[in-house]
Amino acid sequence: MKTKLTLAALCILASSVQAETLLLQEPSIAQNKIAFVYAGDIYVSNKQGQQVTRITSHAANEYAPHLSPDGQWIAFTADYEGNNDVYIVPATGGQPKRLTWHPGTDEVRGWSPDGKSVLFTSRRDIAHNRTGQLFSVAIQGGFPTKVMEAVVSDGKMNADGSKLAYNPERLAHGGKNGWRNHRGGTTPPVWIYDLNKNSYVEVPHGNFSDSSPMWVGEDIYFISDRSKHKNIYSFKQGQVEQVTHFNQWDVANANAFGSDIVFEKGGAIFLLDTLTGNSKQLNIDIKVDLPQRRTQFKDAMPSLSSSQISATGKQVLLSARGEVFSVPVKDGSTYNLTNTSGQNERDALWSPLGEQIAYITDKGGDYRLVLADQFGEVQKTLDLGKHTADFYLFSWMPDGKHIVFGDSNMALWLIELKSGKKTKVMKNIAMTSYDVVSSPDSKWLAYTRNNTNYLRDLYLYNIKDKSHHKITDGMSDNAEPVFSPDGQYLYFASSTNKGLTAFGLDLSSQERPQRYGLYAAVLQQDGQSPLMPKLADEAYRSVNGSQDKDEEEADDSLPSIDIKGLSKRIVALPVPQRNYWGLTATDDNNLYFIEGVQIGSSIELDGKPLRSSQLKRFNFEERKVDKVAEKIESVTVSADGKQLLLVGEGNALSTATVAEKVEVTPLNTADVKARINPTQEWAQIFDEAWRNERDYFYDPKMHGLDWQGVYDKYQPLFKHVGRREDLNNLMREMISEMQVGHNYIIGGDVHREETMKVGLLGADFEVKNGLYRIKNIYTGEAWNPHLKAPLAVPGNKVSVGDYILEVDGQPLDASINLYSLFVGKVDKQVRLTVSPNGKAKKAHTLVVEPIKSEFDLRHWHWIEDNRNYVTKATGGKVGYVYLPNTTTAGYTSFNRMFFAQVDRKGVILDERSNGGGQAANYIIDVLNRQYLSGWKYRSGDMVYDTPAGAIYGPKVMLIDQDAGSGGDFLPYAFKRLELGTLVGKTTWGGLIGISANRDFIDGGRVTVPNFRFFTPDHEWRVENEGVAPDIEVELDPVAVNKGQDPQLDRAIKEVQQQLKSFKPVRHDTPPAFPTELGR
């Protein structure tokens, strides 16, 4: 097991940074200065790494510093108001000046050679590519100018500004994604674009990634992983040479000035002299206060992971932010029962009588079970297992003797609390959740288990003799078992149509209603249905005997379960078949449950599926369903069956007493706060990220990687973490050693600025005659009710070519950044003064309501432009369908666009920049439809087809390096089934999926790659490989700058060529009518 941080190390963390500070990032050099980032702030030193000065100290994220050529200014990106914009600040310190206001992300890439403008990339004008465009903004301010239409990820201009060395694609390893040595499609080259001649050349390239291009005189230097470790290379006189030869840590974020290059490696900054080829580490010592390291109280509710109401319903036990809290329902105070910052205590349970609690702890590095009294005093600690796994608690059995728990290997366990003895109950064959519940007498477990038909059966497990009994027949999906308090019934939900959605990875599971019925299994042979006919009182007595026994004569023992014939004693409850979960049986012998809407049944105004749920109750006496509460997502009951705990949207907790009329009372969680020592918590998160990869990665042997060795390599850097964001960066670098996709570090308790939203008008602008002129107005196209186009509203009396002279009465000209006048204006009424010729004399005023994002407006404009372009180019013979991803949006887009064009002879499917999501079998099935028949009615000339929704002619699919995950699977399947031709660039190459592991205690997470695709040929493919096109076409920047799309043009050419030889299989007319009877 790995070495844990010692108390001494933690004490050092709490004081000052060590003599040599590491985790220094993004160095830039000019003159005798180096600017860099540490802990989210910008610093400047001299070229030797001495005389360090802190330039910025804001809590917001400041990054991408670039010194101006004269060394007087630093341009950088910061999210001071919750938005990433471009700022400049004197290199000696001072007040930053904001240069951009657009609500999209603007990232600084450098300076113009004369130092008068800052270069930055932004996706503000583009909505169909994951890479942005390059812009220039003057240091005096004003409106940014686009350098060119072609996309740019990173780049630098040469000394006279005539050439741009740049990456036309983003890296696979970057941002939240850890993926060293990527060899799929996202392997950017370095292009050198001549801005005067409109031509470009490529630095010799192969299946590797080149990045950080920079000029040293007339030569190009860049970072490349072509030697398996990122090093610096040069491109001189047409030849590429390796300059550095590091083999332990990768080189990152290089910048040049004169003959010097600065770069990161292993958290340190290095200086390379290109004249000699020698590099040296700069020993930079930073001693500053780091506010994020200070101990502080945090609201733990956003990180709530579990909740349970006590036996009598007087307290609620919460697991949140790695602590266990006891919260009173009515009287008393909230208590933190663990107070262990830096440990993850979770899955807390009440004992059946409420005198004890149990929870899992990771104290010491392994997961263990803790038993404590109700005040948190630890009484006993038990091992959960020596095998490598994550663990989670299900329930404390009613007799108090056992706890039911599971592990990440899908095994179900019982642990005897007195002896610590563990019994393995079963192991689920599927990597999906299963349900388990204890019988009231603690003699049985009811659980669900997957079959190879993807459906779940319901089982009973006899704890005494360890026997298993299957009580359903495999012909339905069974879930949510719960025993009635009197031990007479086992209630559960069952679906006979779940098969269509049983494997949620398939896109064919979209918009398929899951209909569950509710059932009761009668557990005794002589038991009666809970729905026996109601009889008159005398008749009831004659059949069932006297019901007038005194209470002291009543038999309190619970009836035994009779297995024989149990599967024949299942009764359907009279409820509609809908989407149910959370079955809960209460003391009054009623059954509570959650009813959710069928996903896809309706769409909200924002374009998102309606998601809502209600708490309902089946009243056995009245035999009807009552609605109890709205917007409830889960329900549990106290051990005595009398109190309910409800979890609503956003972890809103409430309680209710079981009664004929249920009154819901919010639970006061205002005092659920944890005292956080950040360095201790960060150490725990770092370790848990490492354990999560160990416990959940699809290959237990981790492709042969020495995972302990990786921990030992990166853990020493932990002491230099100055803020939560730095921890994310460190963990991302650690997991990148696995060299797989879908391996992300996301979120956590990072600093978040309050966003001052900037409004947009849904238009393009240009500066003409010193004023802002409307260049284009986006309309939202047709049939998009969730889109709002501010300037396209009928009656606004504004047109392309008009000038905007004033915003809310404030004069506007080119010296002012247009968007600076729209800060805080989203969805607010704004008065615009516009003029057709820029003159006040013809100006008029209109009122608009700016929007927060133009992405969807621009996206649909691009899609419709492409569709119309294809229609015109092919004379209406070929359809065009865009697929943004392979989940809800892609499913919706396909259905919307494909079936509206089934009268076309062929089709182009465009999945460039496809974001993935699910395996698009549904789309493949539709594309693979074969013509079966025609149908002719008496009236009307139209001939109907079966299948009607099909295009039987040539099919071409556009792919690129930004299409991945489900965007890899779609072209793979398209190619495998020989449905058509792939045109474009090799896809990303990421088909190890994510699904399983838990979040970190502060809400962040690592997305461990948990399952992997293989082919019918029994081969691991596509991962770190991608899907190659049949016809490779580069997105040529020269053509793009002319307004062309060479990939789409090549697809059109290909489908037209194939149409020439295509023989139609469907008939537009019926055969001649029969002339003989009986034919």
Tab-separated table of N, CA and C in Angstrom, residues 684-694 1006:
chain	number	residue	atom	x	y	z
A	684	GLN	N	-6.570	13.513	1.003
A	684	GLN	CA	-7.521	12.412	0.902
A	684	GLN	C	-8.045	12.278	-0.522
A	685	ILE	N	-8.358	13.383	-1.163
A	685	ILE	CA	-8.871	13.346	-2.534
A	685	ILE	C	-7.819	12.793	-3.487
A	686	PHE	N	-6.577	13.217	-3.308
A	686	PHE	CA	-5.496	12.701	-4.155
A	686	PHE	C	-5.403	11.187	-4.029
A	687	ASP	N	-5.451	10.692	-2.790
A	687	ASP	CA	-5.370	9.254	-2.568
A	687	ASP	C	-6.594	8.539	-3.134
A	688	GLU	N	-7.763	9.152	-2.978
A	688	GLU	CA	-8.977	8.494	-3.455
A	688	GLU	C	-9.012	8.446	-4.977
A	689	ALA	N	-8.481	9.445	-5.635
A	689	ALA	CA	-8.389	9.394	-7.096
A	689	ALA	C	-7.543	8.204	-7.520
A	690	TRP	N	-6.436	8.014	-6.824
A	690	TRP	CA	-5.554	6.879	-7.118
A	690	TRP	C	-6.281	5.561	-6.848
A	691	ARG	N	-6.996	5.474	-5.725
A	691	ARG	CA	-7.725	4.248	-5.391
A	691	ARG	C	-8.866	3.993	-6.369
A	692	ASN	N	-9.561	5.042	-6.781
A	692	ASN	CA	-10.660	4.865	-7.727
A	692	ASN	C	-10.184	4.241	-9.031
A	693	GLU	N	-9.055	4.716	-9.536
A	693	GLU	CA	-8.509	4.108	-10.753
A	693	GLU	C	-8.157	2.641	-10.500
A	694	ARG	N	-7.582	2.369	-9.354
A	694	ARG	CA	-7.220	0.989	-8.996
A	694	ARG	C	-8.454	0.096	-8.896
A	1006	VAL	N	-13.174	11.802	-10.518
A	1006	VAL	CA	-12.383	11.251	-11.604
A	1006	VAL	C	-13.285	10.273	-12.332
